[in-house]
Coordinates of C-alpha atoms in Angstrom, one line a residue:
M1282 CA 40.5 72.7 185.4
L1283 CA 40.0 68.9 185.7
H1284 CA 37.7 67.8 188.6
K1285 CA 37.8 64.6 190.7
S1286 CA 34.2 63.9 189.8
T1287 CA 35.3 62.9 186.3
L1288 CA 36.7 59.6 187.7
R1289 CA 33.6 58.6 189.7
G1290 CA 31.9 56.7 186.9
S1291 CA 34.9 54.5 186.1
A1292 CA 35.6 53.9 189.8
L1293 CA 32.0 52.7 190.3
L1294 CA 32.3 50.4 187.2
I1295 CA 35.4 48.8 188.5
A1296 CA 33.9 48.3 191.9
T1297 CA 30.9 46.5 190.2
M1298 CA 33.3 44.3 188.3
L1299 CA 35.2 43.4 191.4
S1300 CA 32.1 42.2 193.2
T1301 CA 31.5 39.6 190.5
A1302 CA 35.0 38.9 189.1
L1303 CA 37.0 38.1 192.3
V1304 CA 36.8 34.8 194.1
Q1305 CA 37.9 34.2 197.6
P1306 CA 41.5 32.9 197.4
A1307 CA 43.3 30.7 199.8
L1308 CA 45.0 32.4 202.7
A1309 CA 48.6 33.4 202.3
Q1310 CA 51.1 30.9 203.6
S1311 CA 54.2 31.8 205.5
D1312 CA 56.4 30.2 202.7
L1313 CA 54.8 32.2 199.9
V1314 CA 54.4 35.9 199.0
T1315 CA 52.5 37.0 196.0
V1316 CA 53.2 40.4 194.4
V1317 CA 50.8 41.9 191.8
V1318 CA 52.2 44.4 189.3
T1319 CA 50.7 46.2 186.3
D1320 CA 52.0 44.1 183.4
E1321 CA 53.9 41.0 182.3
P1322 CA 57.6 41.3 181.7
K1323 CA 58.8 41.7 178.1
S1324 CA 61.5 39.2 178.7
L1325 CA 63.4 37.6 181.5
D1326 CA 66.8 37.9 179.9
P1327 CA 69.5 39.2 182.3
C1328 CA 70.6 41.8 179.7
D1329 CA 67.1 43.3 179.5
T1330 CA 66.9 44.8 182.9
D1331 CA 67.0 48.4 181.6
L1332 CA 63.2 47.8 181.2
S1333 CA 61.6 48.2 184.6
N1334 CA 59.0 45.4 184.1
N1335 CA 61.9 43.0 183.6
A1336 CA 64.2 44.4 186.3
R1337 CA 61.6 44.3 189.1
I1338 CA 61.5 40.5 188.8
L1339 CA 65.1 39.8 188.1
R1340 CA 67.3 42.5 189.7
N1341 CA 68.8 41.2 193.0
N1342 CA 66.2 38.4 193.1
V1343 CA 67.3 36.1 190.3
T1344 CA 70.3 37.9 188.9
E1345 CA 72.8 40.2 190.5
T1346 CA 75.2 42.9 189.5
L1347 CA 78.8 43.7 190.4
V1348 CA 77.6 46.7 192.5
N1349 CA 74.4 48.1 193.9
L1350 CA 73.4 51.7 194.5
D1351 CA 72.3 52.9 197.9
P1352 CA 68.6 54.0 197.5
A1353 CA 69.2 56.8 200.1
N1354 CA 72.1 58.6 198.5
G1355 CA 73.2 56.7 195.3
A1356 CA 76.5 55.6 196.8
V1357 CA 78.1 52.6 195.1
L1358 CA 77.9 49.4 197.3
P1359 CA 79.6 46.0 196.9
S1360 CA 77.7 43.1 195.6
L1361 CA 79.3 40.5 193.3
A1362 CA 82.4 42.8 193.3
T1363 CA 83.9 43.6 196.7
E1364 CA 86.3 46.4 195.7
W1365 CA 87.4 48.4 192.6
R1366 CA 89.8 51.0 191.5
Q1367 CA 90.6 53.1 188.4
I1368 CA 94.0 52.2 187.1
D1369 CA 94.1 54.9 184.4
D1370 CA 91.5 56.9 182.3
L1371 CA 90.4 53.9 180.3
T1372 CA 91.0 51.0 182.7
W1373 CA 89.3 49.8 185.9
E1374 CA 90.0 46.8 188.0
F1375 CA 87.4 44.9 190.1
K1376 CA 87.9 42.2 192.8
L1377 CA 85.1 39.7 192.8
R1378 CA 83.4 37.9 195.6
E1379 CA 84.6 34.4 196.3
G1380 CA 82.4 31.3 196.9
V1381 CA 79.5 32.4 194.7
T1382 CA 77.7 29.9 192.5
F1383 CA 75.1 30.2 189.8
H1384 CA 71.8 28.4 190.2
D1385 CA 73.0 25.7 187.9
G1386 CA 76.0 25.0 190.2
S1387 CA 78.6 26.6 187.9
A1388 CA 81.1 29.0 189.5
F1389 CA 80.8 32.8 189.4
D1390 CA 84.1 34.2 188.3
A1391 CA 85.7 36.9 186.2
A1392 CA 85.2 34.9 183.0
A1393 CA 81.5 34.9 183.6
V1394 CA 81.5 38.6 183.9
V1395 CA 83.5 39.0 180.7
A1396 CA 81.0 36.9 178.9
A1397 CA 78.0 38.8 180.3
L1398 CA 79.6 42.1 179.3
A1399 CA 80.3 41.0 175.8
R1400 CA 76.8 39.6 175.4
A1401 CA 75.2 42.8 176.7
T1402 CA 77.1 45.0 174.3
N1403 CA 76.6 42.7 171.3
P1404 CA 74.5 44.6 168.8
D1405 CA 73.2 41.5 167.2
I1406 CA 71.4 40.5 170.3
G1407 CA 69.8 43.9 171.0
C1408 CA 70.2 43.8 174.8
E1409 CA 68.4 46.7 176.5
V1410 CA 71.4 47.5 178.8
G1411 CA 73.6 47.7 175.7
L1412 CA 71.2 49.9 173.9
A1413 CA 70.7 52.2 176.9
T1414 CA 73.1 52.4 179.9
L1415 CA 76.2 51.1 178.0
Q1416 CA 75.4 52.8 174.7
G1417 CA 78.0 55.1 173.2
N1418 CA 81.2 53.5 174.4
T1419 CA 83.1 50.2 174.0
F1420 CA 83.8 47.9 177.0
T1421 CA 86.3 45.1 176.9
G1422 CA 86.6 42.7 179.8
E1423 CA 89.6 40.6 180.7
A1424 CA 89.8 37.9 183.3
V1425 CA 93.2 38.3 185.0
D1426 CA 92.3 35.4 187.3
A1427 CA 89.2 33.9 188.8
T1428 CA 88.5 36.9 191.1
T1429 CA 90.2 39.7 189.2
L1430 CA 88.5 41.5 186.4
V1431 CA 89.8 44.4 184.3
I1432 CA 87.5 46.4 182.1
K1433 CA 88.9 48.8 179.4
T1434 CA 86.7 51.4 177.8
G1435 CA 87.0 53.2 174.4
T1436 CA 86.6 56.6 176.0
V1437 CA 86.9 57.7 179.6
E1438 CA 84.1 56.5 181.9
P1439 CA 84.6 58.4 185.2
I1440 CA 81.6 56.6 186.9
L1441 CA 82.0 53.1 185.4
P1442 CA 81.1 51.3 188.7
N1443 CA 77.8 53.2 188.7
K1444 CA 77.0 52.1 185.1
L1445 CA 77.8 48.5 186.0
S1446 CA 75.0 48.6 188.6
A1447 CA 72.8 48.0 185.4
L1448 CA 74.7 44.9 184.2
D1449 CA 73.0 41.8 185.5
I1450 CA 75.2 38.7 185.3
G1451 CA 73.8 35.5 183.9
A1452 CA 75.4 32.1 184.0
P1453 CA 78.0 31.0 181.4
V1454 CA 75.4 28.7 179.8
T1455 CA 73.3 31.8 178.8
P1456 CA 73.2 31.8 175.0
A1457 CA 75.9 34.1 173.6
D1458 CA 74.0 35.0 170.5
A1459 CA 70.3 35.0 171.4
K1460 CA 67.9 36.1 174.2
T1461 CA 66.8 33.6 176.8
R1462 CA 63.5 33.1 178.7
E1463 CA 65.2 31.0 181.4
P1464 CA 67.6 33.2 183.3
I1465 CA 70.2 31.6 185.6
G1466 CA 71.8 34.0 188.1
T1467 CA 73.5 34.1 191.5
G1468 CA 70.6 35.7 193.3
P1469 CA 68.6 34.6 196.4
Y1470 CA 65.8 33.2 194.2
A1471 CA 65.9 30.9 191.1
L1472 CA 63.3 31.0 188.4
K1473 CA 60.9 28.1 188.9
A1474 CA 58.4 28.8 186.1
W1475 CA 57.2 31.5 183.8
S1476 CA 53.6 30.8 182.9
A1477 CA 53.1 33.2 179.9
G1478 CA 50.2 35.5 180.5
Q1479 CA 49.7 34.4 184.1
S1480 CA 52.6 34.5 186.5
V1481 CA 56.3 34.1 187.3
A1482 CA 57.2 31.8 190.1
L1483 CA 60.5 32.0 192.0
Q1484 CA 62.0 29.7 194.6
A1485 CA 64.7 30.4 197.2
F1486 CA 68.2 29.2 196.2
D1487 CA 69.7 27.1 198.9
D1488 CA 73.3 27.8 198.1
Y1489 CA 72.9 31.6 198.0
W1490 CA 76.1 33.4 199.2
G1491 CA 74.3 36.1 201.2
D1492 CA 71.5 36.3 203.7
K1493 CA 68.8 33.8 202.9
P1494 CA 65.3 35.0 202.1
A1495 CA 62.7 34.7 204.9
I1496 CA 60.1 33.6 202.5
A1497 CA 60.9 30.5 200.3
N1498 CA 58.6 31.1 197.4
A1499 CA 57.4 34.2 195.5
N1500 CA 54.8 34.6 192.8
I1501 CA 54.6 37.7 190.6
V1502 CA 51.3 38.2 188.8
W1503 CA 49.9 41.1 186.8
R1504 CA 46.5 42.8 186.6
G1505 CA 45.7 45.9 184.5
E1506 CA 43.2 47.5 186.8
S1507 CA 44.3 49.4 189.9
A1508 CA 41.2 48.5 191.9
V1509 CA 41.7 44.9 191.1
R1510 CA 45.3 45.0 192.3
A1511 CA 44.3 46.7 195.5
A1512 CA 41.4 44.3 196.2
M1513 CA 43.8 41.3 195.8
V1514 CA 45.7 42.4 198.9
D1515 CA 42.4 42.9 200.8
T1516 CA 41.2 39.4 200.0
G1517 CA 44.6 37.8 200.6
E1518 CA 45.1 36.8 197.0
A1519 CA 48.3 38.9 197.0
Q1520 CA 50.4 40.5 199.8
I1521 CA 51.8 43.5 197.8
A1522 CA 50.2 45.5 195.0
F1523 CA 52.0 48.2 193.2
E1524 CA 50.7 51.3 191.3
I1525 CA 47.5 51.9 193.2
A1526 CA 45.5 54.8 191.7
P1527 CA 44.7 57.8 193.8
Q1528 CA 41.0 57.1 193.8
D1529 CA 41.7 53.5 195.0
A1530 CA 44.1 54.4 197.8
T1531 CA 41.5 54.2 200.6
S1532 CA 43.2 51.8 202.9
A1533 CA 45.5 52.3 205.9
N1534 CA 47.7 49.7 204.2
D1535 CA 48.5 52.0 201.3
I1536 CA 52.1 53.4 201.3
A1537 CA 53.0 56.4 199.1
F1538 CA 56.6 56.8 198.1
P1539 CA 58.7 58.7 195.5
N1540 CA 59.7 56.4 192.8
A1541 CA 62.4 58.3 190.8
E1542 CA 60.1 58.3 187.7
T1543 CA 59.4 61.5 185.7
S1544 CA 56.3 61.3 183.4
L1545 CA 56.4 63.1 180.1
L1546 CA 55.3 63.1 176.5
R1547 CA 58.1 62.4 174.0
I1548 CA 57.8 64.6 170.9
D1549 CA 58.7 63.1 167.6
Q1550 CA 60.0 66.3 166.3
A1551 CA 61.4 64.9 163.0
I1552 CA 57.8 64.9 161.6
A1553 CA 55.8 68.1 160.7
P1554 CA 54.2 70.0 162.3
L1555 CA 56.2 69.0 165.4
D1556 CA 59.4 70.1 163.7
D1557 CA 58.3 73.7 164.4
K1558 CA 59.4 75.1 167.8
R1559 CA 56.2 77.2 168.1
V1560 CA 54.1 74.1 167.9
R1561 CA 56.2 72.3 170.5
E1562 CA 55.9 75.4 172.8
A1563 CA 52.1 75.4 172.3
L1564 CA 51.9 71.7 173.3
N1565 CA 53.5 72.6 176.7
L1566 CA 51.4 75.7 177.3
A1567 CA 48.1 73.8 176.5
I1568 CA 48.4 71.4 179.5
D1569 CA 46.9 72.3 182.8
R1570 CA 49.3 70.5 185.1
D1571 CA 47.8 71.9 188.3
G1572 CA 44.4 70.5 187.2
L1573 CA 45.9 67.1 186.8
I1574 CA 47.5 66.8 190.2
G1575 CA 45.2 65.3 192.8
T1576 CA 42.7 64.1 190.1
V1577 CA 44.3 61.6 187.7
F1578 CA 47.8 62.0 189.1
N1579 CA 48.7 61.5 192.8
E1580 CA 48.4 64.6 194.9
G1581 CA 52.1 64.0 195.9
A1582 CA 53.3 64.4 192.3
T1583 CA 55.2 67.6 191.6
K1584 CA 55.3 69.5 188.3
A1585 CA 58.4 68.7 186.2
M1586 CA 60.4 70.8 183.7
Q1587 CA 63.2 68.3 183.1
V1588 CA 63.3 64.5 183.1
V1589 CA 65.3 63.9 186.3
L1590 CA 64.7 64.8 190.0
P1591 CA 66.6 67.5 191.8
S1592 CA 68.6 64.7 193.6
V1593 CA 70.3 63.7 190.3
F1594 CA 73.7 65.0 189.5
G1595 CA 73.3 67.4 186.6
Y1596 CA 69.8 68.6 187.4
N1597 CA 69.4 72.3 186.4
P1598 CA 67.6 74.3 189.2
D1599 CA 67.2 77.3 186.9
I1600 CA 64.7 75.9 184.5
P1601 CA 61.2 77.2 185.2
V1602 CA 58.0 75.1 185.1
W1603 CA 55.7 75.6 182.1
P1604 CA 52.6 77.8 183.0
Y1605 CA 49.2 76.9 181.8
D1606 CA 48.4 79.5 179.0
P1607 CA 45.9 78.2 176.5
D1608 CA 45.5 81.7 174.9
R1609 CA 49.2 81.9 174.1
A1610 CA 49.1 78.3 172.8
R1611 CA 46.4 79.2 170.3
A1612 CA 48.3 82.3 169.3
L1613 CA 51.4 80.3 168.6
L1614 CA 49.5 77.8 166.5
D1615 CA 47.9 80.7 164.5
E1616 CA 51.4 82.2 163.9
A1617 CA 52.8 78.8 162.8
R1618 CA 49.8 78.2 160.5
A1619 CA 50.2 81.6 158.9
A1620 CA 53.8 80.7 158.2
G1621 CA 52.8 77.6 156.3
V1622 CA 53.3 75.0 159.0
P1623 CA 50.7 72.2 158.7
V1624 CA 49.4 72.6 162.2
D1625 CA 46.1 71.0 161.4
T1626 CA 47.7 67.6 160.6
E1627 CA 46.5 64.8 162.9
I1628 CA 48.9 64.1 165.8
V1629 CA 48.6 60.7 167.4
L1630 CA 49.0 60.4 171.2
Y1631 CA 50.4 57.0 171.9
G1632 CA 49.6 55.9 175.4
R1633 CA 50.5 52.8 177.3
I1634 CA 47.9 50.9 179.2
G1635 CA 49.0 50.6 182.9
I1636 CA 52.2 52.6 182.6
Y1637 CA 51.0 54.3 185.7
P1638 CA 47.7 54.5 187.5
N1639 CA 45.0 56.3 185.5
S1640 CA 47.3 56.2 182.4
A1641 CA 44.3 56.3 180.0
E1642 CA 42.5 58.9 182.0
S1643 CA 45.5 61.2 182.0
M1644 CA 45.9 60.9 178.3
E1645 CA 42.2 61.5 177.7
A1646 CA 42.5 64.7 179.8
I1647 CA 45.6 65.8 177.9
Q1648 CA 44.0 65.1 174.5
A1649 CA 41.0 67.3 175.6
M1650 CA 43.4 70.1 176.5
L1651 CA 45.2 69.9 173.2
L1652 CA 41.9 69.8 171.2
D1653 CA 40.8 72.9 173.2
V1654 CA 43.7 75.0 171.9
G1655 CA 43.4 73.8 168.3
F1656 CA 45.5 70.7 167.9
N1657 CA 44.1 67.8 165.8
A1658 CA 44.9 65.1 168.4
R1659 CA 43.9 61.5 168.3
L1660 CA 44.5 59.1 171.2
E1661 CA 45.6 55.5 170.8
M1662 CA 46.1 53.5 174.0
M1663 CA 48.4 50.5 173.5
E1664 CA 49.4 47.3 175.4
T1665 CA 53.1 47.1 176.4
T1666 CA 54.5 45.2 173.4
P1667 CA 53.2 47.5 170.6
W1668 CA 54.0 50.5 172.8
L1669 CA 57.6 49.3 173.0
E1670 CA 57.7 49.2 169.2
K1671 CA 56.9 53.0 169.3
L1672 CA 59.4 53.7 172.1
I1673 CA 62.4 51.9 170.7
G1674 CA 64.1 52.7 167.4
P1675 CA 64.8 52.4 164.6
F1676 CA 61.7 54.3 163.5
P1677 CA 60.1 54.1 160.0
A1678 CA 60.8 57.1 157.8
E1679 CA 57.1 57.4 156.9
R1680 CA 55.1 57.9 160.1
Q1681 CA 52.5 60.1 161.6
P1682 CA 53.5 63.0 163.9
S1683 CA 53.1 61.7 167.4
L1684 CA 53.6 62.2 171.1
L1685 CA 54.5 59.1 173.2
Q1686 CA 53.4 58.7 176.8
T1687 CA 56.4 57.5 178.7
Q1688 CA 58.3 57.7 182.0
I1689 CA 62.0 58.1 182.7
D1690 CA 63.5 56.9 185.9
N1691 CA 66.9 57.6 187.4
T1692 CA 67.8 55.8 190.6
E1693 CA 71.5 55.9 189.8
G1694 CA 72.0 59.5 190.7
D1695 CA 73.8 60.9 187.6
A1696 CA 72.4 62.4 184.4
V1697 CA 74.4 60.0 182.2
F1698 CA 71.9 57.3 183.0
T1699 CA 69.1 59.5 181.4
L1700 CA 70.5 61.6 178.6
P1701 CA 72.5 59.5 176.1
N1702 CA 70.0 56.9 175.1
R1703 CA 67.0 59.2 175.2
F1704 CA 68.3 62.5 173.7
T1705 CA 71.2 61.8 171.4
S1706 CA 71.2 60.9 167.7
G1707 CA 72.3 57.4 168.4
G1708 CA 70.0 56.8 171.4
N1709 CA 67.7 53.8 171.1
T1710 CA 64.6 55.7 172.3
S1711 CA 65.6 59.1 171.0
T1712 CA 63.7 60.9 168.2
L1713 CA 66.3 63.7 168.2
A1714 CA 69.2 64.4 165.9
D1715 CA 70.9 67.5 167.2
P1716 CA 74.7 67.6 167.0
S1717 CA 74.9 70.4 169.6
V1718 CA 73.0 68.2 172.1
D1719 CA 75.1 65.2 171.2
D1720 CA 78.3 67.2 171.8
L1721 CA 77.1 68.5 175.2
I1722 CA 76.1 65.1 176.4
A1723 CA 79.3 63.4 175.2
R1724 CA 81.6 66.0 176.8
A1725 CA 79.6 65.9 180.0
S1726 CA 79.7 62.1 180.1
A1727 CA 83.5 62.2 180.0
A1728 CA 84.0 65.1 182.4
T1729 CA 84.1 65.1 186.2
G1730 CA 83.2 67.5 189.0
D1731 CA 81.9 71.0 188.3
E1732 CA 82.5 70.7 184.6
R1733 CA 80.4 67.6 184.3
Q1734 CA 77.6 69.2 186.2
S1735 CA 77.6 72.4 184.2
L1736 CA 77.6 70.5 180.9
F1737 CA 74.7 68.3 181.9
Q1738 CA 72.8 71.4 183.1
Q1739 CA 73.4 73.0 179.7
A1740 CA 72.0 69.9 178.0
F1741 CA 68.9 69.9 180.2
A1742 CA 68.3 73.6 179.4
N1743 CA 68.7 73.0 175.7
I1744 CA 66.3 70.1 175.7
A1745 CA 63.6 71.8 177.9
V1746 CA 63.9 75.5 177.0
E1747 CA 66.0 76.3 173.9
A1748 CA 64.8 73.5 171.6
I1749 CA 61.7 72.3 173.6
N1750 CA 62.2 68.7 172.8
I1751 CA 59.8 67.3 175.4
V1752 CA 56.5 67.8 177.2
P1753 CA 57.4 67.2 180.8
L1754 CA 54.6 66.4 183.2
F1755 CA 55.4 65.2 186.8
H1756 CA 57.9 63.8 189.1
M1757 CA 55.9 60.8 190.2
V1758 CA 54.8 59.2 193.4
T1759 CA 53.8 55.6 193.6
I1760 CA 51.3 54.0 196.0
A1761 CA 51.7 50.3 197.1
R1762 CA 49.2 48.4 199.1
V1763 CA 51.0 46.1 201.6
S1764 CA 49.3 43.4 203.6
P1765 CA 49.4 44.2 207.4
D1766 CA 50.8 40.7 207.9
L1767 CA 54.0 41.7 206.1
N1768 CA 57.2 43.4 207.0
Y1769 CA 58.0 45.5 203.8
V1770 CA 58.6 49.2 203.2
P1771 CA 59.1 50.1 199.5
D1772 CA 61.9 52.5 198.7
V1773 CA 62.7 54.8 195.7
Q1774 CA 64.0 51.8 193.8
A1775 CA 60.8 49.8 194.1
G1776 CA 59.6 50.6 190.7
N1777 CA 62.5 48.8 189.2
E1778 CA 63.4 46.3 192.0
I1779 CA 61.1 44.3 194.2
K1780 CA 63.5 43.3 197.0
L1781 CA 62.0 40.0 197.8
R1782 CA 64.8 39.1 200.2
S1783 CA 63.8 42.0 202.4
I1784 CA 60.2 40.8 202.8
S1785 CA 59.1 38.7 205.8
Y1786 CA 55.9 37.8 207.6
K1787 CA 55.2 39.3 211.0

């Protein structure tokens, strides 16, 4: 069992660092809000918002989508599109909002959406939304007139409007054949500056079509240490700080909220010894999840067995949570070893610094648990960029067996936003190549109603129980520290979307 005392030394060290490293900043002004997050965005391209560290800056701040999803129930809400209808199995029509302009003064119209859709699905650019949410189908846009858009799909997409909630629309001047660092959208804020390694500055857009922001300027900065982020709110250097670690959540200004993320270890099961099911089962039995809750993970986290929350359509309620059984884990490794499986091969645990509070501490604890049952496990903590190289394929044929610390979020409410790109042979973050899983997910994605739900549930059962393709950990809870001078309540989408327009000073 892991005890809270294991964190005291690091907490004292951080406190000592803070006393010398922080300087007293200027007081917050009513026309500026500063938000501190864990890490710098990978890019600020409108087509890369499938990565949360990009989306939280761009989505509904700088760029907007045709529709939004209600954080309370996942319902599809109008945004740049005001209405839509399905004409036939492969054809949808969208009516677009009139009187909308991009930050450069150009008009938002159906042609702009057609261009954004073509760009997002262009494999030569490598857009995250094309590699993830829109992966596995073809999408052809047609501008019937300025405010009428028709989208045809290669195969049936029964929830196409939901999927388009992930497609951020950039201005027509956005390069058609390359990524950009200067996004031009229709949102309430325009990009003012991206100072690499330091901050992103946004400024309110005077000609925004909707309700104007209460605060004219926003700065997003990043700091790796939870205690540093928390202290920045206390000193007035920032007004909102995300991802506060449990041991640092000591203020009445700390707000805990479910964030739709599920933490897990991705198993690279193409490489021995992880290609043996007994070894993958032993990995799961070796982890004391109860001991991790309330120590390195927030006490509000709940043990997970599949990579979506119960609120997601397709969730399987009949999958049991893994017990902690180190003796059974040792026996399975002995059995596999006797059968010739190279179970003593070194397995690398790739962790990402700052992926969630206590990310390194959690991986250190898991490494110790794996070593305890007989795994040869080495931990390597990585910054975001090299970690993304491990997350996103294609993967080199010659590589060490590995487990990757990651999270999967689903605020869209349907399993199709989780399964295809992460657990199919063509998925951009998938290490699986199982035709039976591919078939289940493909049939589920094209189905509706009870059939859709049943097929997704079968897919989750296959991944978690029959094949054991993952090491699920927890459905996560996030803590944000919010200045008492501010009106702001984070919702379940806050991990991917900092809704700056909703923020005001008291």
